[in-house]
CSV table of C-alpha atoms and ligand atoms in Angstrom, one decimal:
chain,number,residue,atom,x,y,z
A,15,MET,CA,-6.5,48.4,-64.2
A,16,ASN,CA,-6.3,47.7,-60.9
A,17,LYS,CA,-6.2,49.7,-57.4
A,18,ILE,CA,-2.8,52.2,-57.6
A,19,GLN,CA,-1.6,52.0,-54.0
A,20,MET,CA,1.8,54.3,-53.0
A,21,VAL,CA,3.5,50.7,-52.3
A,22,ASP,CA,1.9,47.5,-53.5
A,23,LEU,CA,3.0,45.2,-50.9
A,24,LYS,CA,0.7,42.4,-52.3
A,25,ALA,CA,1.8,42.3,-55.8
A,26,GLN,CA,5.3,42.3,-55.0
A,27,TYR,CA,4.9,39.2,-52.3
A,28,ASN,CA,2.8,37.6,-56.0
A,29,GLN,CA,6.1,37.8,-57.4
A,30,ILE,CA,7.5,35.9,-54.4
A,31,LYS,CA,5.4,34.1,-52.8
A,32,SER,CA,6.4,30.6,-53.5
A,33,ASP,CA,9.5,31.5,-51.8
A,34,VAL,CA,8.5,33.6,-49.2
A,35,ASP,CA,5.7,30.8,-48.3
A,36,THR,CA,7.8,27.7,-48.2
A,37,ALA,CA,10.3,29.7,-46.1
A,38,ILE,CA,8.1,30.6,-42.8
A,39,GLN,CA,6.3,26.9,-42.9
A,40,GLU,CA,10.5,25.8,-42.6
A,41,VAL,CA,10.5,28.3,-39.5
A,42,ILE,CA,7.5,26.9,-38.2
A,43,ASP,CA,8.0,23.6,-38.8
A,44,LYS,CA,11.2,24.4,-36.8
A,45,THR,CA,9.2,26.1,-34.5
A,46,ALA,CA,12.4,28.4,-34.6
A,47,PHE,CA,10.8,31.4,-33.8
A,48,ILE,CA,13.5,33.2,-31.9
A,49,ASN,CA,17.4,33.5,-32.4
A,50,GLY,CA,16.2,30.9,-35.4
A,51,PRO,CA,19.7,30.1,-37.7
A,52,ASP,CA,17.3,32.3,-40.9
A,53,VAL,CA,18.2,35.0,-37.8
A,54,GLY,CA,22.3,34.5,-38.2
A,55,ALA,CA,22.3,33.7,-41.9
A,56,PHE,CA,20.2,37.0,-43.5
A,57,ALA,CA,22.8,39.2,-40.6
A,58,GLU,CA,26.0,37.3,-42.9
A,59,GLU,CA,23.9,37.6,-46.1
A,60,LEU,CA,23.7,41.4,-45.4
A,61,GLN,CA,27.0,41.8,-44.0
A,62,LYS,CA,28.6,40.8,-47.9
A,63,TYR,CA,26.3,42.8,-49.6
A,64,LEU,CA,27.1,45.9,-47.9
A,65,ASP,CA,30.3,44.8,-47.3
A,66,VAL,CA,30.2,45.6,-44.4
A,67,LYS,CA,32.2,43.8,-40.6
A,68,HIS,CA,28.5,43.8,-38.5
A,69,VAL,CA,24.9,42.8,-38.9
A,70,ILE,CA,23.6,43.1,-35.7
A,71,PRO,CA,19.4,42.8,-36.2
A,72,CYS,CA,17.0,44.0,-33.9
A,73,ALA,CA,13.0,44.8,-33.3
A,74,ASN,CA,12.6,47.8,-35.8
A,75,GLY,CA,14.7,51.0,-36.9
A,76,THR,CA,13.9,53.3,-34.2
A,77,ASP,CA,15.4,50.7,-31.8
A,78,ALA,CA,18.3,50.9,-33.9
A,79,LEU,CA,18.9,54.1,-33.7
A,80,GLN,CA,18.5,54.0,-30.3
A,81,ILE,CA,21.3,51.1,-29.7
A,82,ALA,CA,23.5,52.6,-31.5
A,83,MET,CA,23.1,55.7,-28.9
A,84,MET,CA,23.0,54.0,-26.6
A,85,ALA,CA,26.3,51.6,-27.5
A,86,LEU,CA,28.6,55.3,-28.4
A,87,GLY,CA,28.1,55.8,-24.4
A,88,PHE,CA,26.3,59.5,-24.5
A,89,LYS,CA,25.2,60.8,-21.5
A,90,PRO,CA,22.1,63.1,-21.1
A,91,GLY,CA,22.7,66.6,-21.9
A,92,ASP,CA,25.0,65.8,-24.7
A,93,GLU,CA,24.0,67.2,-28.0
A,94,VAL,CA,23.1,65.4,-31.3
A,95,ILE,CA,22.5,67.0,-34.7
A,96,THR,CA,20.1,65.9,-36.4
A,97,ALA,CA,18.0,67.6,-39.9
A,98,SER,CA,15.1,69.5,-39.0
A,99,PHE,CA,13.4,67.5,-41.8
A,100,THR,CA,12.7,63.9,-41.4
A,101,TYR,CA,10.8,61.2,-39.9
A,102,VAL,CA,10.4,62.0,-36.1
A,103,ALA,CA,11.6,58.8,-35.0
A,104,THR,CA,15.3,60.1,-35.6
A,105,ALA,CA,14.3,63.3,-32.9
A,106,GLU,CA,12.4,60.9,-30.9
A,107,VAL,CA,15.3,58.7,-29.4
A,108,ILE,CA,17.9,61.3,-29.1
A,109,ALA,CA,14.9,63.1,-26.6
A,110,LEU,CA,14.3,59.6,-25.1
A,111,LEU,CA,17.4,58.8,-24.1
A,112,GLY,CA,17.8,62.3,-22.3
A,113,LEU,CA,19.8,63.7,-25.2
A,114,VAL,CA,19.6,67.3,-26.3
A,115,PRO,CA,18.6,67.4,-30.4
A,116,VAL,CA,19.9,70.3,-32.5
A,117,LEU,CA,18.2,70.6,-35.6
A,118,VAL,CA,19.5,72.0,-38.9
A,119,ASP,CA,18.3,72.8,-42.1
A,120,VAL,CA,18.6,70.9,-45.3
A,121,HIS,CA,19.7,71.6,-48.8
A,122,PRO,CA,16.2,72.3,-50.9
A,123,ASP,CA,18.1,69.9,-53.9
A,124,THR,CA,18.9,66.9,-52.0
A,125,PHE,CA,17.0,67.5,-49.2
A,126,ASN,CA,19.4,66.1,-46.7
A,127,LEU,CA,21.7,67.5,-44.0
A,128,ASP,CA,23.3,70.8,-44.8
A,129,ILE,CA,26.9,71.0,-44.3
A,130,ARG,CA,27.9,74.4,-43.3
A,131,ALA,CA,24.7,74.4,-41.0
A,132,VAL,CA,25.6,71.0,-38.8
A,133,GLU,CA,29.2,73.0,-38.3
A,134,ALA,CA,27.3,75.8,-37.2
A,135,ALA,CA,25.1,73.9,-35.2
A,136,ILE,CA,28.9,72.6,-33.4
A,137,THR,CA,29.0,73.1,-29.7
A,138,ASP,CA,31.7,71.7,-26.8
A,139,LYS,CA,28.5,69.8,-25.9
A,140,THR,CA,28.4,67.9,-29.3
A,141,VAL,CA,28.7,64.3,-29.5
A,142,ALA,CA,27.1,63.3,-32.7
A,143,ILE,CA,25.9,63.6,-36.0
A,144,VAL,CA,23.1,62.0,-37.3
A,145,PRO,CA,22.3,62.8,-41.0
A,146,VAL,CA,19.4,61.2,-42.9
A,147,HIS,CA,19.8,59.4,-46.1
A,148,LEU,CA,15.9,60.6,-46.8
A,149,PHE,CA,13.9,59.2,-49.3
A,150,GLY,CA,16.9,57.2,-50.9
A,151,GLN,CA,20.0,59.9,-51.1
A,152,CYS,CA,23.0,59.7,-49.3
A,153,ALA,CA,23.8,62.8,-47.0
A,154,HIS,CA,26.6,63.8,-48.8
A,155,MET,CA,28.9,62.2,-46.6
A,156,GLU,CA,32.6,62.8,-47.5
A,157,PRO,CA,32.8,66.4,-45.9
A,158,LEU,CA,30.1,65.4,-43.4
A,159,MET,CA,32.5,62.8,-42.6
A,160,ALA,CA,35.1,65.2,-42.7
A,161,VAL,CA,33.6,68.0,-40.2
A,162,ALA,CA,32.5,65.3,-37.4
A,163,ASN,CA,36.5,64.5,-38.0
A,164,LYS,CA,37.9,67.5,-37.5
A,165,HIS,CA,35.6,67.5,-34.4
A,166,GLY,CA,35.6,63.7,-33.2
A,167,LEU,CA,32.1,63.7,-33.3
A,168,HIS,CA,30.7,60.3,-33.9
A,169,VAL,CA,28.4,60.1,-37.1
A,170,ILE,CA,25.3,57.4,-37.6
A,171,GLU,CA,23.5,57.4,-40.5
A,172,ASP,CA,20.3,56.8,-40.7
A,173,THR,CA,19.4,54.5,-43.4
A,174,ALA,CA,16.1,53.6,-42.7
A,175,GLN,CA,15.3,55.0,-46.7
A,176,ALA,CA,17.7,54.7,-48.0
A,177,LEU,CA,19.3,50.4,-48.2
A,178,GLY,CA,20.5,49.8,-51.2
A,179,SER,CA,22.4,53.6,-51.8
A,180,GLN,CA,25.7,53.8,-52.3
A,181,TYR,CA,28.4,57.2,-52.0
A,182,THR,CA,31.4,57.6,-54.3
A,183,PHE,CA,34.1,59.5,-52.7
A,184,SER,CA,36.0,61.8,-54.6
A,185,ASP,CA,38.7,59.2,-55.2
A,186,GLY,CA,36.2,57.2,-57.0
A,187,ARG,CA,35.9,54.7,-53.6
A,188,LYS,CA,32.2,53.7,-52.7
A,189,ALA,CA,30.0,52.2,-50.3
A,190,PHE,CA,26.7,51.2,-49.1
A,191,ALA,CA,24.6,54.2,-47.2
A,192,GLY,CA,24.8,52.7,-43.5
A,193,THR,CA,28.8,52.1,-43.5
A,194,MET,CA,30.7,54.8,-43.8
A,195,GLY,CA,29.9,56.7,-40.3
A,196,SER,CA,30.4,55.0,-36.5
A,197,ILE,CA,27.1,53.0,-37.0
A,198,GLY,CA,24.4,52.6,-39.3
A,199,ALA,CA,21.0,51.9,-38.2
A,200,THR,CA,18.3,50.4,-41.1
A,201,SER,CA,14.5,49.5,-40.6
A,202,PHE,CA,12.9,46.2,-42.3
A,203,PHE,CA,9.3,48.2,-41.8
A,204,PRO,CA,7.5,46.5,-44.3
A,205,SER,CA,7.0,49.8,-47.3
A,206,LYS,CA,10.7,50.4,-47.0
A,207,ASN,CA,13.3,49.3,-49.9
A,208,LEU,CA,13.9,46.2,-48.3
A,209,GLY,CA,11.3,45.3,-46.0
A,210,CYS,CA,9.8,42.5,-43.8
A,211,TYR,CA,6.4,41.4,-43.1
A,212,GLY,CA,5.8,43.2,-39.8
A,213,ASP,CA,8.5,45.3,-37.7
A,214,GLY,CA,12.1,44.9,-38.2
A,215,GLY,CA,15.6,46.4,-37.8
A,216,ALA,CA,19.4,46.1,-37.9
A,217,LEU,CA,22.8,48.2,-37.3
A,218,PHE,CA,25.9,48.1,-39.2
A,219,THR,CA,29.3,49.0,-38.2
A,220,ASN,CA,32.4,48.2,-38.9
A,221,ASN,CA,33.8,49.1,-35.3
A,222,ASP,CA,34.3,45.2,-33.2
A,223,GLU,CA,33.8,47.2,-30.2
A,224,TYR,CA,30.8,49.3,-31.5
A,225,ALA,CA,29.2,45.7,-32.4
A,226,ALA,CA,30.0,43.8,-28.9
A,227,ALA,CA,27.9,46.8,-27.4
A,228,MET,CA,25.2,47.2,-29.8
A,229,ARG,CA,24.8,43.4,-29.7
A,230,MET,CA,24.7,43.4,-25.5
A,231,ILE,CA,22.1,46.0,-25.3
A,232,ALA,CA,19.7,44.7,-27.6
A,233,ASN,CA,20.4,41.5,-25.6
A,234,HIS,CA,19.2,42.8,-22.0
A,235,GLY,CA,22.8,44.1,-21.5
A,236,GLN,CA,24.1,40.7,-21.3
A,237,ARG,CA,26.5,38.7,-22.9
A,238,VAL,CA,26.6,35.4,-21.2
A,239,ARG,CA,22.8,34.5,-20.9
A,240,TYR,CA,22.1,35.6,-17.2
A,241,TYR,CA,24.5,38.2,-16.3
A,242,HIS,CA,23.6,40.9,-16.9
A,243,ASP,CA,26.9,44.0,-17.7
A,244,SER,CA,24.4,47.2,-18.6
A,245,ILE,CA,21.2,48.0,-18.9
A,246,GLY,CA,19.7,47.2,-22.4
A,247,VAL,CA,16.7,46.9,-24.0
A,248,ASN,CA,14.7,43.5,-25.6
A,249,SER,CA,15.3,43.9,-29.1
A,250,ARG,CA,14.9,41.2,-31.7
A,251,LEU,CA,14.1,40.6,-35.7
A,252,ASP,CA,11.8,37.9,-35.4
A,253,THR,CA,13.1,34.2,-37.3
A,254,ILE,CA,10.2,34.9,-39.5
A,255,GLN,CA,11.2,38.1,-40.8
A,256,ALA,CA,14.4,37.3,-40.8
A,257,ALA,CA,13.7,34.4,-43.4
A,258,ILE,CA,11.4,36.9,-45.7
A,259,LEU,CA,14.3,39.4,-45.6
A,260,ARG,CA,16.9,36.5,-46.8
A,261,ILE,CA,15.0,36.1,-50.4
A,262,LYS,CA,13.8,39.4,-50.4
A,263,LEU,CA,17.6,40.5,-50.4
A,264,ARG,CA,18.3,38.4,-53.3
A,265,HIS,CA,15.6,41.0,-55.2
A,266,LEU,CA,16.9,44.1,-53.4
A,267,ASP,CA,19.0,45.4,-56.6
A,268,ALA,CA,16.1,44.5,-59.3
A,269,TYR,CA,13.7,46.7,-56.7
A,270,SER,CA,16.1,49.1,-56.7
A,271,SER,CA,16.0,49.0,-60.4
A,272,ALA,CA,12.2,48.8,-60.7
A,273,ARG,CA,12.2,51.6,-58.6
A,274,ARG,CA,14.7,54.2,-60.8
A,275,SER,CA,13.0,53.0,-64.4
A,276,LEU,CA,9.3,54.5,-62.7
A,277,ALA,CA,11.4,57.7,-61.6
A,278,ASP,CA,12.9,57.7,-64.6
A,279,ALA,CA,9.7,57.4,-66.2
A,280,TYR,CA,8.1,60.7,-64.4
A,281,ASP,CA,11.1,62.4,-64.7
A,282,ARG,CA,10.4,62.2,-68.6
A,283,ALA,CA,7.0,63.3,-68.0
A,284,PHE,CA,7.3,66.0,-65.9
A,285,ALA,CA,10.5,67.9,-67.8
A,286,GLU,CA,7.8,70.2,-69.8
A,287,PHE,CA,6.3,72.0,-66.9
A,288,SER,CA,8.1,74.6,-64.7
A,289,GLN,CA,4.8,74.2,-62.1
A,290,LEU,CA,7.3,71.4,-60.7
A,291,ILE,CA,10.6,70.0,-59.5
A,292,THR,CA,11.4,66.4,-60.4
A,293,PRO,CA,13.8,64.9,-57.7
A,294,PHE,CA,17.2,66.0,-57.8
A,295,ARG,CA,19.8,63.5,-58.8
A,296,SER,CA,23.2,64.2,-56.9
A,297,PRO,CA,26.2,63.2,-58.5
A,298,PHE,CA,28.1,61.3,-55.4
A,299,SER,CA,24.6,58.6,-54.8
A,300,VAL,CA,22.9,56.5,-56.6
A,301,HIS,CA,19.2,57.5,-55.5
A,302,VAL,CA,16.9,54.4,-55.1
A,303,PHE,CA,13.9,56.3,-54.4
A,304,HIS,CA,12.0,55.0,-51.6
A,305,GLN,CA,10.5,58.2,-52.6
A,306,TYR,CA,9.2,59.7,-55.5
A,307,THR,CA,9.2,63.6,-54.1
A,308,LEU,CA,8.1,66.6,-56.3
A,309,ARG,CA,8.3,69.6,-55.3
A,310,CYS,CA,5.3,71.8,-56.4
A,311,THR,CA,6.5,75.3,-56.9
A,312,GLY,CA,4.0,77.1,-59.8
A,313,VAL,CA,1.0,74.7,-58.5
A,314,SER,CA,-1.1,74.4,-55.4
A,315,ARG,CA,0.4,71.3,-53.3
A,316,ASP,CA,-2.8,70.5,-51.8
A,317,ILE,CA,-5.4,71.0,-54.8
A,318,LEU,CA,-3.3,68.3,-56.8
A,319,LYS,CA,-2.8,66.5,-53.9
A,320,GLU,CA,-6.4,65.9,-54.2
A,321,HIS,CA,-7.0,66.1,-57.8
A,322,LEU,CA,-4.8,62.9,-57.8
A,323,GLU,CA,-7.3,61.7,-55.1
A,324,SER,CA,-10.2,62.1,-56.7
A,325,LYS,CA,-8.8,59.4,-60.1
A,326,GLY,CA,-7.9,57.7,-58.0
A,327,ILE,CA,-4.2,58.0,-57.9
A,328,PRO,CA,-2.9,58.1,-54.1
A,329,ALA,CA,-0.2,60.3,-52.9
A,330,MET,CA,1.5,61.6,-49.5
A,331,ILE,CA,3.0,64.5,-48.1
A,332,TYR,CA,6.6,63.7,-46.9
A,333,TYR,CA,6.6,65.0,-43.9
A,334,PRO,CA,3.7,68.0,-43.4
A,335,VAL,CA,5.5,69.3,-40.4
A,336,PRO,CA,8.5,70.1,-39.4
A,337,LEU,CA,10.4,68.8,-36.7
A,338,HIS,CA,10.5,72.0,-35.2
A,339,MET,CA,7.2,73.0,-35.0
A,340,GLN,CA,6.0,69.6,-34.0
A,341,LYS,CA,4.0,70.1,-30.4
A,342,ALA,CA,6.2,67.1,-28.5
A,343,TYR,CA,8.8,69.2,-30.1
A,344,THR,CA,8.1,72.7,-29.6
A,345,ASP,CA,11.3,74.3,-28.0
A,346,PRO,CA,12.3,77.8,-26.7
A,347,ARG,CA,15.3,77.3,-28.9
A,348,TYR,CA,13.3,77.6,-32.0
A,349,LYS,CA,9.9,79.0,-33.8
A,350,GLN,CA,9.1,79.3,-37.2
A,351,GLY,CA,11.2,80.9,-39.6
A,352,ASP,CA,14.4,79.0,-38.1
A,353,PHE,CA,15.2,76.7,-40.9
A,354,PRO,CA,13.6,78.3,-43.8
A,355,VAL,CA,14.1,75.3,-46.3
A,356,THR,CA,12.5,72.8,-44.4
A,357,GLU,CA,9.9,74.9,-43.9
A,358,MET,CA,9.4,75.9,-47.7
A,359,LEU,CA,9.7,71.9,-48.5
A,360,CYS,CA,6.4,70.8,-45.6
A,361,ALA,CA,4.9,73.3,-48.3
A,362,GLN,CA,5.5,71.7,-51.5
A,363,VAL,CA,6.7,68.7,-51.5
A,364,LEU,CA,4.2,65.9,-52.7
A,365,SER,CA,5.4,62.0,-53.4
A,366,LEU,CA,3.4,60.1,-55.9
A,367,PRO,CA,3.2,56.1,-56.0
A,368,MET,CA,6.4,54.6,-56.2
A,369,HIS,CA,7.3,50.7,-55.6
A,370,THR,CA,8.7,48.0,-57.5
A,371,GLU,CA,5.3,46.8,-59.5
A,372,MET,CA,4.1,49.4,-61.1
A,373,GLN,CA,1.6,48.4,-64.7
A,374,GLU,CA,2.4,50.4,-67.6
A,375,ASP,CA,-1.4,51.3,-67.5
A,376,GLN,CA,-0.7,52.3,-63.9
A,377,LEU,CA,2.0,54.5,-65.1
A,378,GLN,CA,-0.3,56.0,-67.9
A,379,HIS,CA,-2.6,57.3,-65.5
A,380,ILE,CA,-0.9,58.7,-63.1
A,381,ILE,CA,1.6,60.5,-65.9
A,382,ASN,CA,-1.6,61.8,-67.7
A,383,THR,CA,-3.9,62.8,-64.8
A,384,VAL,CA,-1.1,65.2,-63.9
A,385,LYS,CA,-0.5,66.0,-67.4
A,386,ASP,CA,-3.8,67.1,-67.6
A,387,PHE,CA,-4.8,68.4,-64.5
A,388,LEU,CA,-1.3,71.1,-65.0
A,389,ASN,CA,-2.3,71.6,-68.5
A,390,SER,CA,-5.7,72.6,-67.3
A,391,LEU,CA,-4.6,75.9,-65.2
B,2,PLP,C1,11.0,54.4,-41.0
B,2,PLP,C2,12.1,55.2,-40.6
B,2,PLP,C3,12.5,55.2,-39.2
B,2,PLP,C4,11.7,54.1,-38.0
B,2,PLP,O1,12.5,52.7,-38.1
B,2,PLP,P1,11.0,52.0,-37.6
B,2,PLP,O2,11.8,50.2,-38.5
B,2,PLP,O3,9.8,52.5,-37.8
B,2,PLP,O4,11.1,52.0,-36.1
B,2,PLP,C5,13.8,55.9,-38.8
B,2,PLP,N1,14.0,56.7,-39.6
B,2,PLP,C6,13.5,57.0,-41.0
B,2,PLP,C7,13.9,58.2,-41.2
B,2,PLP,C8,12.6,55.9,-41.2
B,2,PLP,O5,12.4,56.6,-42.4
């Protein structure tokens, strides 16, 4: 049996090696390292895939979130509502821009923003809501957009973990994660569902004005070279990364299905155990399983994790510490106990290996190890 990884990037690369190697070599042969033809071509292909008007590539997902907030013209002191249960990048850029992160709790089933808590957190300083489509499943966008529209707020979708997930509205209309709010931001970090071989990110919007502002900000605030209209940043997607992403985008649907099949197999295997809660699948969102995250309710999460690791199975805790309990984000507004669902999840969640190239013997080893452990208690 090959060594089990949380994400097996090597095994995936081996499947597409000749295409990727050729594409990288072509970029080098043309020395088109910065803004080469693959960057625009990739943006266009992703635009078609997502059925969105604009895709603006940038250097990483954190930059994407920052550029979105700069483009919408938020001012220091403006409040931005986001989830207390998320990766730090979401809150980080809010704080870096001098905006005020306002945290709200999440649903215990989807791990995504609790819409009632969002509405309760709105003040006259609120300018935006940032839903995070956590672990590969869309936040409940229809009621969220209704709240945002009612209060005249922007929605910036953090789509770093959910590229390829589709949301279904009550009238049957479907939309891809990242294309429903004012702006969507995503990451192509290697382990993301559409990952490159380094850093990368992109922004999505259907609004021409936001698109123009984001292109300008990502490019030193210039529309015409050496004429700077606003303070910007330097945030580009490398051509080599774009060339790799063009190849991987063609496989994205197959990758999502492979992730879902693996999740199905885990679900079936663990259904009989009341000590574990398998991932909830909401009726309104396709789950693309960026993570397969269990809640350990009748078993010690940390002991299970240690046991798995002793059998050669990696397992990760996303995320061990809620944002409001992080040293950098301590704030007199928040204390322990303020976000009970988030705090409970941080104590219960355990993510199992999830990727596109899981072998049958590896899967059986993971499943049997979990089962044997639970049966031995
Ligand atoms: C990965 C991630 C980001 C940041 O992406 P980078 O490309 O690493 O900067 C932001 N938000 C969430 C939820 C993420 O998972």
